[in-house]
Amino acid sequence: MKRRAPLHVAGTIRAPGDKSISHRALIFAALADGETRVRDILASADVHATASALRAMGVSIPELSTDFVVRGHGIAALTSPARAFDCANSGTTTRLLCGLLAGLPGRSARFEGDASLSRRPMRRVASPLASMGAHIDFEGAPGHDGLPMRVHGAQLRGTNYVSAHASAQVKGALLLAGLASGVEVVVEEPYRSRDHSERMLLARGVALEVSERSVRLPAAQQVTAADVVVPSDPSSATFFAALAALADSGELRLENVCLNPTRTGAFDVLQRMGVSLDVSEQRLVGGELIGTIVVRPEALNGTTIEGAEIPRCIDELPMLACLASQAAGETRIADAAELRVKESDRIRAVVDNLRTLGVDAEELPDGMRIIGSRTPLRGHVITHGDHRLAMAFGVLGAIPGNQITIDDPACVDVSYPRFWQDLAAAVGQGDAGVDVRQTTASGAAVGTPLTIAIDGPAASGKSSTAQWVAQKLGVRHVDSGAFYRAITYLALSTCGDPESWVADDVLANAPRISWRLTERSVLPLIDDIDQDTALRDAPVTRQVSRVAQMLAVREWVNQMVRSAGAAVDVVVDGRDIGTTVFPDAQLKVFLVADSWERARRRLVQRLRRRPTDAEIAEETEELVARDAKDATQSAPARDAITIDTTTVTQEEQVERIVALARATRERMVRPT
Ligand SMILES: Nc1ncnc2c1ncn2[C@@H]1O[C@H](COP(=O)(O)OP(=O)(O)OP(=O)(O)O)[C@@H](O)[C@H]1O
Ligand SMILES: Nc1ccn([C@H]2C[C@H](O)[C@@H](COP(=O)(O)O)O2)c(=O)n1
């Protein structure tokens, strides 16, 4: 089938710093006694997790920027962190620092992560470390070998570890454990995995012996400080190489790309599929080969990707699979079972999404089979919060004629925060400031986020319904009332008599409030701690309406809520979400219920028993009084759909909103 409009791709892309090298730049700087200047680091969520963890161990690391200096004090000076490491979504942070901590006698740390990271297996690092004498406890359910885990550092024995997988994270963890305990470590792998650790350690005076499939770290090695310039990440550059390959005309120049041979498998695959790639300006910087790649479109053919090539392109496989959906013939990916334990089960997620879009794709135990075609692709992609899925399908969404929405475009922050702007620029949508998620050159909606506003009076069921709807749709939930409650909670202890509260004093506490995503819900944190129960207590509930009347506080909450709900599919609940906070929400619902019924539900929720009529009557009075205090900001938006829930079950109202959301999404993907 013919495309509706040609795709012209042009310009120069300098993809962000390499993620693997960025983590290691910080870690090796922390091991050295001296200053390390770090330039062009990837300042993404994953790398922030490593930086925070190292700071908590006493290393001086300023805010990440394009040029900064890390001051390490040597391995012996590393301390136990005062709080658990928040590894967020980062497997590299977890596995590498697990190795380092395990080899530091007398130190210990608890490792925590988000839901996706907590599902990922850690035994692959814990087992070889345990064979060296390390103590690692998994604190989750019995049999669960993921986070949370506690690592107790010890003086380890040397090891000669023969690994069943080619894994740079396992290899890196063992080398760090050996460095920390000063013992010999030999790691043998079935294929050569990424060798950034080896290159960087050699450049820092460590006497490593490296051969094709093994590395030997002699005992008692010191790491010296050495400046780093981080090259562009070839995994990130691959998205743009694929985009250029899919174009009808133009050429894209990818600058400063890391061409380490353990990382360039995807470029080999692209060439085999017929893509024209010219590599020039090659040079060695800090032990890494760097160069420029110019990509031009060509007719694409399917291929087979398997065996030793897999570790060299493991992170690029989602993009290569998406590219295969546009190539002539069949593409087969095998020997890649590792994909199932990445940020998502990337075999299942890629195949499911391709099939949703209309591609003939089949899941294999260790890979997938894809039959290419040029039929326009339509549908909604579920990323499971996986950055590489968002970007791979984002590239397909940029092809004219395709209509693809993406549930969580913001998850690209993990490795490529500027991805959507760079994509917009490459497909000729003007300045890098243009957001390709809104529309592409083809007019296709590429991940235009769906915003659902749920407003209504107290105890009408907003937050529980919003949370349930968000869960069913697989999108984010933000409870705006929780932010009013958080700032009220702090005012209670810092602002004296509530009668004399003024906005400036109340807002002085705002810097102590942040938010974090747990599962799918945004949680306000106070001094980094979740105070959920206290926020629902009577003292806060009694004063929160007063605070919610302060215009400056409303502005602050609106900003917090907008930042928590920006650029992702989201359900937000409150009083003025559809009118003020997200007036452009595509779906607005206003929940109402008889005040007696609302009071009854609130009491059931609070008392966990059937309330008496007298109790309900008293609670009804309080609710009505609260409604009056919140009345100014609580009117329904003109385009809101009002649902009276007095006589329906909560499940029914959730189903109704989910159906409305699906219909809304359908209209967004296929505008009439
Ligand atoms: N249709 C329904 N039938 C029975 N119970 C319901 C129904 N809808 C909501 N509920 C229950 O009512 C209680 C109050 O709901 P919820 O806390 O979500 O209200 P809210 O509007 O967010 O309240 P607030 O504004 O005070 O935060 C919850 O226990 C919820 O499960
Ligand atoms: N968008 C919002 C959300 C909440 N409020 C007010 C209403 C209440 O007084 C208070 C707490 O809300 P709840 O948790 O009970 O939903 O915050 C508001 O004015 N605007």
XYZ file of C-alpha atoms and ligand atoms in Angstrom:
723
model
C 0.000 0.000 0.000
C 1.225 3.505 -0.803
C 1.980 6.026 1.913
C -0.086 9.212 2.021
C 2.830 11.654 2.033
C 6.586 11.260 1.667
C 8.797 11.475 4.738
C 11.845 13.701 4.407
C 14.415 13.389 7.170
C 17.379 15.726 7.413
C 19.808 17.426 9.751
C 22.331 16.552 12.414
C 21.585 14.701 15.620
C 23.915 14.580 18.555
C 22.306 11.909 20.711
C 22.796 12.289 24.469
C 25.739 10.814 26.314
C 26.107 7.055 26.491
C 24.170 5.661 29.443
C 26.613 2.846 30.273
C 29.628 5.144 30.152
C 27.821 7.853 32.163
C 27.116 5.496 35.088
C 30.693 4.220 35.039
C 32.170 7.719 34.749
C 30.576 8.576 38.102
C 31.390 5.278 39.783
C 35.058 5.193 38.756
C 35.432 8.874 39.701
C 34.048 7.925 43.135
C 36.685 5.195 43.557
C 39.609 7.490 42.800
C 41.254 9.782 45.311
C 41.173 13.027 43.351
C 39.172 15.145 40.947
C 37.549 13.882 37.759
C 36.164 16.336 35.227
C 33.111 14.828 33.511
C 31.770 16.317 30.291
C 28.654 15.527 28.204
C 27.253 13.048 30.705
C 23.732 11.754 30.156
C 21.750 13.679 32.788
C 18.845 11.247 32.701
C 16.760 9.684 35.449
C 18.887 6.507 35.572
C 22.168 8.374 35.884
C 20.683 10.676 38.537
C 19.972 7.526 40.555
C 23.652 6.541 40.438
C 24.772 10.077 41.315
C 22.422 10.254 44.324
C 23.585 6.874 45.598
C 27.255 7.850 45.355
C 26.594 11.187 47.070
C 24.972 9.213 49.879
C 28.271 7.289 50.186
C 30.227 10.503 50.720
C 31.331 11.343 47.177
C 31.137 14.987 46.189
C 29.103 15.172 42.957
C 27.463 18.474 42.018
C 24.159 18.742 40.121
C 24.670 16.872 36.822
C 25.384 19.226 33.911
C 27.410 19.194 30.710
C 30.658 19.942 32.547
C 31.351 19.303 36.242
C 33.939 17.897 38.625
C 33.557 14.863 40.901
C 35.718 14.759 44.012
C 36.394 11.177 45.136
C 38.308 10.244 48.264
C 39.283 6.686 47.358
C 37.539 3.366 47.903
C 38.348 3.200 51.626
C 36.536 6.497 52.271
C 33.177 5.291 50.907
C 30.559 5.176 53.679
C 27.232 3.434 54.221
C 24.328 5.586 53.023
C 22.069 7.023 55.739
C 18.973 6.037 53.729
C 18.079 3.337 51.236
C 19.324 3.838 47.676
C 16.428 4.810 45.416
C 17.533 3.110 42.190
C 14.295 4.217 40.471
C 14.185 2.375 37.110
C 17.909 1.744 36.796
C 19.234 -1.821 36.588
C 22.776 -0.540 36.009
C 22.741 1.514 39.222
C 21.478 -1.475 41.181
C 23.786 -4.151 39.838
C 27.005 -2.126 39.721
C 26.551 -0.594 43.159
C 25.538 -3.970 44.563
C 28.979 -5.264 43.513
C 30.762 -2.252 44.969
C 28.904 -2.346 48.321
C 29.303 -6.112 48.639
C 33.087 -5.758 48.649
C 33.278 -2.928 51.208
C 33.683 -4.483 54.681
C 31.508 -2.882 57.359
C 29.262 -0.944 54.932
C 25.691 -1.812 54.095
C 22.812 -0.420 52.069
C 19.221 -1.177 51.236
C 18.380 -0.981 47.522
C 14.883 0.081 46.432
C 13.425 0.715 43.001
C 10.241 1.386 41.094
C 7.780 -1.384 40.300
C 9.461 -2.295 37.008
C 12.972 -2.457 38.484
C 11.712 -4.396 41.504
C 10.540 -7.155 39.167
C 13.953 -7.554 37.522
C 16.151 -10.470 38.625
C 19.131 -9.627 40.827
C 20.232 -13.158 41.610
C 22.454 -13.113 38.551
C 24.705 -10.627 40.382
C 23.906 -11.812 43.897
C 24.910 -15.454 43.226
C 28.444 -14.865 41.919
C 28.966 -12.228 44.609
C 27.757 -14.702 47.240
C 30.305 -17.211 45.943
C 32.942 -14.593 46.827
C 31.526 -14.381 50.374
C 29.039 -11.503 49.930
C 25.890 -11.190 52.068
C 22.847 -10.092 50.106
C 19.294 -10.432 51.464
C 16.206 -10.184 49.301
C 13.525 -8.598 51.434
C 10.491 -9.233 49.210
C 8.220 -12.273 49.114
C 9.928 -15.672 49.464
C 11.526 -16.692 46.155
C 11.525 -13.111 44.806
C 15.074 -12.219 43.756
C 14.430 -8.561 43.046
C 14.345 -5.340 45.047
C 14.122 -4.433 47.819
C 17.401 -6.032 48.808
C 19.997 -5.329 51.465
C 23.699 -5.664 50.760
C 26.068 -6.122 53.723
C 29.650 -5.409 52.684
C 32.373 -7.906 53.615
C 35.981 -8.790 52.849
C 35.447 -11.012 49.813
C 37.482 -13.879 48.367
C 38.821 -13.800 44.813
C 36.830 -15.594 42.109
C 37.129 -17.189 38.706
C 33.531 -16.865 37.506
C 32.312 -18.544 34.339
C 29.108 -16.728 33.407
C 26.264 -18.398 31.515
C 25.235 -14.999 30.049
C 27.172 -12.240 28.400
C 26.324 -9.434 30.837
C 28.308 -6.237 31.263
C 26.417 -5.506 34.475
C 27.392 -8.828 36.090
C 30.970 -8.442 34.867
C 31.079 -4.838 36.100
C 29.630 -5.804 39.499
C 32.289 -8.490 40.000
C 35.105 -6.178 38.958
C 33.849 -3.536 41.393
C 33.586 -6.124 44.168
C 37.176 -7.198 43.431
C 38.395 -3.591 43.459
C 36.584 -2.870 46.726
C 37.975 -5.948 48.506
C 41.370 -5.809 46.761
C 41.079 -9.405 45.487
C 41.657 -11.072 42.121
C 38.598 -11.494 39.879
C 38.411 -13.412 36.618
C 35.183 -13.332 34.575
C 34.628 -15.539 31.530
C 31.593 -15.051 29.270
C 30.047 -17.032 26.412
C 30.214 -13.922 24.196
C 31.963 -10.684 24.754
C 29.658 -8.224 26.543
C 30.067 -4.447 26.572
C 33.588 -3.615 27.634
C 33.288 0.001 28.822
C 34.351 -0.962 32.357
C 37.520 -2.572 31.020
C 38.401 0.394 28.801
C 37.731 2.923 31.533
C 39.637 0.982 34.203
C 42.647 0.574 31.901
C 42.559 4.331 31.309
C 42.602 4.784 35.123
C 45.778 2.786 35.719
C 44.195 -0.566 36.645
C 46.270 -3.517 35.351
C 43.429 -5.494 33.765
C 44.161 -8.389 31.414
C 41.502 -8.482 28.719
C 41.029 -11.188 26.102
C 38.195 -11.955 23.668
C 35.877 -13.571 26.235
C 37.496 -13.029 29.598
C 38.860 -10.356 31.839
C 41.263 -10.679 34.809
C 41.549 -8.072 37.533
C 44.701 -8.658 39.616
C 44.471 -8.164 43.387
C 45.121 -4.833 45.155
C 44.465 -2.376 42.325
C 44.111 1.402 42.768
C 41.869 3.524 40.532
C 43.371 6.888 39.598
C 41.290 9.876 38.546
C 40.996 10.519 34.789
C 38.758 13.053 33.048
C 35.911 11.740 30.863
C 34.148 13.094 27.799
C 31.082 10.906 27.338
C 30.366 10.070 23.669
C 26.820 9.851 22.252
C 24.940 6.686 23.049
C 24.792 4.350 20.016
C 21.544 2.873 21.376
C 19.954 6.329 21.278
C 21.498 7.118 17.898
C 19.928 3.926 16.493
C 16.426 5.433 16.759
C 17.490 8.159 14.374
C 19.398 5.813 12.086
C 16.147 3.838 11.819
C 14.124 6.993 11.206
C 16.444 8.014 8.364
C 16.291 4.486 6.975
C 12.486 4.673 6.874
C 12.425 8.045 5.096
C 11.700 8.582 1.428
C 14.404 11.218 1.049
C 17.084 13.172 2.878
C 20.026 12.146 5.006
C 20.727 12.304 8.708
C 24.125 12.936 10.256
C 24.673 11.313 13.645
C 27.596 12.974 15.381
C 30.010 11.882 18.079
C 28.608 8.343 18.252
C 30.388 5.766 20.419
C 31.586 3.085 17.967
C 32.847 0.619 20.557
C 32.622 -2.735 18.692
C 30.646 -4.313 21.556
C 27.916 -1.716 20.875
C 27.624 -1.476 17.109
C 25.599 -4.625 16.379
C 22.531 -2.569 15.438
C 24.470 -0.680 12.783
C 25.619 -4.015 11.300
C 21.998 -5.224 11.268
C 20.829 -2.007 9.614
C 23.426 -2.416 6.874
C 22.343 -6.010 6.338
C 18.753 -4.804 5.979
C 19.933 -2.517 3.180
C 20.427 0.801 5.010
C 23.183 3.048 3.685
C 25.512 3.983 6.591
C 28.749 5.935 6.054
C 31.095 6.158 9.021
C 33.690 8.931 9.121
C 35.719 11.155 11.473
C 36.729 8.157 13.607
C 38.957 8.887 16.589
C 39.879 7.394 19.983
C 38.801 9.391 23.069
C 39.427 7.965 26.550
C 39.888 4.484 25.102
C 36.582 4.608 23.154
C 36.252 4.801 19.359
C 34.009 7.689 18.313
C 32.794 8.789 14.890
C 30.107 10.319 12.678
C 27.518 8.231 10.844
C 25.561 9.478 7.839
C 22.377 7.506 7.117
C 20.380 7.588 3.886
C 17.130 5.789 3.072
C 17.179 2.599 1.000
C 14.741 -0.235 0.358
C 14.678 -2.403 3.479
C 14.766 -6.200 3.660
C 14.070 -8.527 6.556
C 16.960 -10.327 8.247
C 17.898 -12.767 11.004
C 19.437 -11.499 14.254
C 20.802 -14.188 16.572
C 23.786 -15.661 18.412
C 26.836 -13.542 19.176
C 25.243 -10.507 17.529
C 22.524 -10.306 20.208
C 24.617 -8.844 23.074
C 25.949 -6.270 20.600
C 22.447 -4.947 19.873
C 20.324 -6.093 22.833
C 19.020 -2.612 23.680
C 18.343 -1.797 20.048
C 16.157 -4.852 19.378
C 12.829 -3.024 20.018
C 13.767 -0.478 17.358
C 15.063 -3.133 14.973
C 11.814 -5.068 15.420
C 9.776 -1.958 14.631
C 11.963 -1.311 11.603
C 11.418 -4.912 10.498
C 7.668 -4.221 10.414
C 8.413 -1.870 7.486
C 10.919 -4.127 5.668
C 10.183 -6.565 2.847
C 9.879 -10.167 4.022
C 10.433 -11.837 7.338
C 12.724 -10.842 10.224
C 13.585 -13.349 12.918
C 15.166 -12.504 16.254
C 16.443 -15.474 18.312
C 18.726 -16.153 21.331
C 17.356 -13.007 22.957
C 15.452 -14.386 25.983
C 17.301 -11.708 27.980
C 14.794 -9.232 26.524
C 12.142 -10.656 28.819
C 13.847 -9.252 31.917
C 14.581 -5.739 30.732
C 12.549 -2.673 31.812
C 9.569 -4.630 30.442
C 9.219 -8.069 28.896
C 10.362 -6.602 25.614
C 9.524 -9.688 23.567
C 5.897 -9.731 24.651
C 5.519 -5.949 24.752
C 6.999 -5.368 21.291
C 4.984 -8.173 19.685
C 1.722 -7.176 21.425
C 2.122 -3.572 20.369
C 3.069 -4.438 16.791
C -0.004 -6.659 16.560
C -2.197 -3.910 18.033
C -0.966 -1.663 15.239
C -1.831 -4.295 12.619
C 1.583 -5.920 12.047
C 1.935 -9.679 11.508
C 4.215 -10.541 14.432
C 4.719 -13.643 16.518
C 6.293 -14.148 19.918
C 8.984 -16.853 20.212
C 10.376 -18.115 23.521
C 13.674 -16.335 22.907
C 12.735 -13.725 20.335
C 10.138 -12.886 17.716
C 9.130 -13.193 14.062
C 7.914 -10.179 12.134
C 6.514 -9.953 8.614
C 7.047 -6.525 7.122
C 4.468 -4.542 5.181
C 3.805 -0.903 4.329
C 0.169 -0.954 5.457
C -0.475 2.142 7.598
C -0.263 1.381 11.306
C -2.951 2.533 13.729
C -3.476 2.151 17.432
C -2.386 2.851 20.958
C 0.981 1.640 22.239
C 1.378 0.519 25.846
C 5.000 1.107 26.836
C 4.876 -0.356 30.356
C 6.997 2.676 31.224
C 9.797 1.318 29.023
C 11.745 4.163 27.391
C 13.002 2.107 24.457
C 9.488 1.031 23.540
C 8.256 4.630 23.605
C 11.061 5.729 21.271
C 10.868 2.754 18.894
C 7.130 3.199 18.387
C 7.589 6.984 18.344
C 9.759 6.513 15.252
C 7.032 4.427 13.581
C 4.531 7.129 14.572
C 6.537 9.719 12.662
C 5.886 7.946 9.350
C 3.178 9.758 7.386
C -0.019 7.732 7.289
C 0.596 5.992 10.598
C -1.637 7.023 13.510
C -0.006 5.902 16.715
C -0.544 7.136 20.237
C 1.809 6.259 23.070
C 0.611 5.914 26.646
C 3.666 7.279 28.443
C 5.878 9.395 26.172
C 7.600 10.971 29.196
C 9.289 7.668 30.080
C 11.980 8.533 27.487
C 13.529 10.595 30.326
C 15.328 7.448 31.453
C 17.815 7.657 28.592
C 16.910 10.421 26.106
C 15.073 13.365 27.686
C 15.154 15.410 24.447
C 13.958 12.572 22.230
C 10.638 14.070 21.119
C 12.183 17.437 20.304
C 14.985 15.792 18.288
C 12.410 13.665 16.464
C 10.365 16.774 15.655
C 13.461 18.528 14.320
C 14.546 15.539 12.216
C 11.170 15.218 10.480
C 11.171 18.931 9.722
C 8.706 20.223 12.272
C 10.768 23.336 12.826
C 12.666 24.190 15.949
C 13.749 21.627 18.467
C 11.125 23.243 20.703
C 8.273 21.835 18.598
C 6.747 18.844 20.314
C 6.252 15.939 17.938
C 3.857 14.331 20.386
C 1.180 16.777 19.381
C 1.190 16.185 15.627
C 3.667 14.984 13.062
C 4.254 16.311 9.583
C 1.655 13.780 8.488
C -0.863 15.085 10.941
C -0.706 11.787 12.794
C -1.120 11.942 16.529
C 2.097 10.539 17.955
C 1.341 10.032 21.595
C -0.908 13.057 22.086
C -1.506 12.491 25.766
C -5.022 11.730 26.970
C -6.032 13.760 30.025
C -9.071 12.714 32.023
C -10.347 15.173 34.637
C -12.552 13.858 37.437
C -14.045 16.538 39.683
C -16.800 16.562 42.267
C -17.655 17.343 45.886
C -16.118 15.692 48.961
C -16.514 11.919 49.209
C -18.196 11.685 45.825
C -15.687 8.936 45.002
C -13.231 10.975 42.913
C -9.869 9.695 44.060
C -10.727 6.014 44.433
C -12.563 6.042 41.094
C -9.755 7.946 39.376
C -7.199 5.477 40.706
C -9.242 2.497 39.523
C -9.829 4.027 36.082
C -6.111 4.795 35.761
C -5.263 1.220 36.665
C -7.688 -0.186 34.088
C -6.359 2.079 31.363
C -2.730 1.555 32.395
C -2.151 5.302 32.842
C -0.966 7.647 35.585
C -3.169 8.945 38.411
C -2.764 12.279 40.184
C -4.870 13.237 43.232
C -4.668 17.029 43.407
C -6.336 17.180 46.829
C -3.344 15.330 48.265
C -1.138 18.333 47.474
C -3.507 20.711 49.317
C -3.403 18.263 52.193
C 0.419 18.020 52.141
C 0.943 21.765 52.414
C -1.742 21.990 55.131
C 0.012 19.228 57.084
C 3.213 21.292 57.160
C 1.358 24.514 58.013
C -0.047 22.802 61.104
C 3.431 22.438 62.569
C 5.051 25.641 61.284
C 2.437 28.401 60.965
C 0.918 28.669 64.447
C -2.788 29.390 64.940
C -4.712 28.448 61.739
C -6.865 31.589 62.132
C -3.784 33.715 61.393
C -2.367 31.668 58.492
C -1.294 33.670 55.447
C -0.347 32.285 52.050
C 3.310 33.377 52.225
C 3.895 31.477 55.461
C 2.036 28.422 54.239
C 3.958 28.439 50.950
C 7.312 28.775 52.705
C 6.949 25.005 53.216
C 6.494 24.267 49.500
C 10.182 23.342 48.886
C 9.750 20.481 51.370
C 7.116 18.887 49.146
C 7.983 16.821 46.095
C 6.295 13.981 44.295
C 7.202 10.545 43.187
C 5.581 7.946 40.972
C 4.740 4.676 42.703
C 3.180 2.050 40.500
C 0.850 4.365 38.583
C -0.021 6.929 41.244
C 1.699 10.206 41.957
C 2.434 10.461 45.636
C 3.246 13.768 47.336
C 6.310 13.397 49.562
C 7.121 15.570 52.551
C 10.865 15.792 53.143
C 11.060 12.759 50.815
C 8.684 10.744 53.027
C 5.211 9.474 52.179
C 2.805 10.759 54.885
C -0.310 9.335 53.235
C -2.202 8.366 56.406
C -1.446 11.586 58.261
C -2.714 13.597 55.292
C -6.158 12.011 55.707
C -6.297 12.672 59.484
C -8.870 15.014 61.047
C -6.488 17.941 61.831
C -5.536 18.233 58.157
C -9.114 17.678 56.946
C -10.360 20.443 59.282
C -7.941 23.086 57.945
C -7.417 22.118 54.326
C -10.374 24.111 52.924
C -8.895 27.261 54.469
C -5.592 26.663 52.678
C -7.359 25.773 49.435
C -8.867 29.289 49.383
C -5.422 30.924 49.125
C -4.829 31.888 45.513
C -1.057 31.617 45.736
C -1.404 28.104 47.147
C -3.784 27.198 44.321
C -1.191 28.402 41.798
C 1.483 26.253 43.458
C -0.723 23.140 43.568
C -1.738 23.656 39.941
C 1.916 23.761 38.958
C 2.725 20.577 40.887
C -0.258 18.770 39.408
C 0.488 19.945 35.887
C 4.086 18.781 36.192
C 2.950 15.395 37.517
C 0.390 15.016 34.730
C 2.253 16.609 31.816
C 2.972 14.739 28.596
C 1.530 11.417 29.756
C -1.883 9.810 29.671
C -3.306 10.691 33.035
C -6.393 10.714 35.234
C -6.409 13.730 37.564
C -9.006 14.271 40.274
C -9.934 17.291 42.359
C -12.368 20.200 42.253
C -11.193 22.428 39.403
C -9.254 20.060 37.167
C -11.602 20.361 34.183
C -12.089 24.112 34.626
C -8.649 25.435 35.618
C -5.844 22.897 35.895
C -6.407 20.993 32.637
C -9.110 22.988 30.802
C -8.121 21.152 27.580
C -8.650 17.684 29.056
C -10.283 15.561 26.383
C -12.589 13.866 28.898
C -14.127 15.652 31.889
C -16.285 13.848 34.412
C -18.116 15.421 37.357
C -19.099 12.889 40.013
C -22.015 13.691 42.286
C -23.952 11.754 44.902
C -26.574 12.540 47.484
C -24.917 14.039 50.606
C -26.346 11.350 52.909
C -24.907 8.627 50.680
C -21.543 10.393 50.487
C -21.467 10.681 54.279
C -22.361 7.005 54.617
C -19.526 5.982 52.257
C -17.032 8.209 54.024
C -17.922 6.614 57.357
C -17.712 3.086 55.958
C -14.299 3.997 54.599
C -13.134 5.463 57.902
C -14.792 3.147 60.456
C -14.755 -0.068 58.393
C -18.249 -0.943 59.689
C -21.843 -0.016 59.030
C -22.449 3.472 60.499
C -25.545 4.349 62.512
C -28.078 6.883 61.185
C -26.995 9.335 63.891
C -23.392 9.082 62.764
C -24.400 9.570 59.133
C -26.491 12.608 60.034
C -23.557 14.200 61.857
C -21.129 13.415 59.008
C -23.625 14.787 56.473
C -23.599 18.131 58.275
C -19.801 18.230 58.167
C -19.718 17.310 54.499
C -22.246 19.943 53.545
C -20.258 22.536 55.501
C -17.073 21.472 53.668
C -18.853 21.614 50.305
C -19.816 25.204 51.115
C -16.214 26.145 51.923
C -14.959 24.578 48.678
C -17.869 25.852 46.571
C -15.972 28.642 44.785
C -13.642 26.288 42.966
C -15.967 23.305 42.647
C -18.290 24.010 39.701
C -18.373 21.474 36.869
C -16.751 22.435 33.555
C -19.269 23.312 30.835
C -18.183 20.284 28.803
C -18.090 17.866 31.765
C -20.204 14.717 31.837
C -22.000 14.535 35.196
C -22.415 11.073 36.679
C -24.718 10.676 39.667
C -23.356 7.695 41.597
C -25.944 7.646 44.404
C -27.490 4.416 43.220
C -24.712 2.815 41.179
C -21.882 0.616 42.354
C -18.370 1.922 42.169
C -17.500 -0.754 39.635
C -20.280 0.492 37.356
C -19.096 4.090 37.503
C -15.520 2.968 36.796
C -16.674 0.940 33.766
C -18.654 3.888 32.490
C -15.652 6.238 32.694
C -13.321 3.653 31.176
C -15.744 3.248 28.240
C -15.895 7.029 27.819
C -12.088 7.169 27.915
C -11.738 4.479 25.265
C -14.202 6.259 23.012
C -12.317 9.520 23.536
C -9.021 7.883 22.675
C -10.543 6.344 19.578
C -11.652 9.810 18.450
C -8.142 11.164 19.087
C -6.508 8.464 16.968
C -9.064 8.661 14.175
C -10.294 12.231 14.084
C -13.594 12.572 12.235
N -20.656 4.145 43.745
C -20.137 3.899 44.949
N -20.736 3.051 45.783
C -20.229 2.806 47.012
N -19.114 3.355 47.501
C -18.464 4.200 46.697
C -18.939 4.527 45.392
N -18.077 5.415 44.858
C -17.097 5.632 45.774
N -17.317 4.901 46.869
C -16.527 4.871 48.107
O -16.677 6.126 48.733
C -15.539 6.409 49.535
C -15.080 7.831 49.259
O -14.481 7.861 47.980
P -13.191 8.729 47.686
O -12.269 8.761 48.845
O -12.665 8.272 46.386
O -13.897 10.156 47.531
P -13.288 11.553 47.147
O -14.300 12.224 46.299
O -11.948 11.417 46.560
O -13.224 12.213 48.567
P -12.379 13.513 49.047
O -12.810 14.634 48.213
O -12.767 13.706 50.459
O -10.935 13.171 48.891
C -14.498 5.350 49.192
O -14.476 4.381 50.206
C -15.044 4.749 47.904
O -14.643 3.406 47.731
N -8.333 20.587 42.723
C -8.638 20.716 44.049
C -8.484 19.643 44.915
C -8.789 19.815 46.225
N -9.214 21.002 46.664
C -9.501 21.204 48.070
C -10.787 20.646 48.506
C -10.541 20.181 49.902
O -10.808 21.250 50.778
C -9.059 19.883 49.932
C -8.692 18.420 49.960
O -9.315 17.748 48.891
P -9.773 16.212 48.970
O -8.540 15.429 49.257
O -10.736 16.107 50.104
O -10.352 15.916 47.639
O -8.504 20.518 48.817
C -9.378 22.047 45.804
O -9.787 23.142 46.202
N -9.072 21.892 44.510
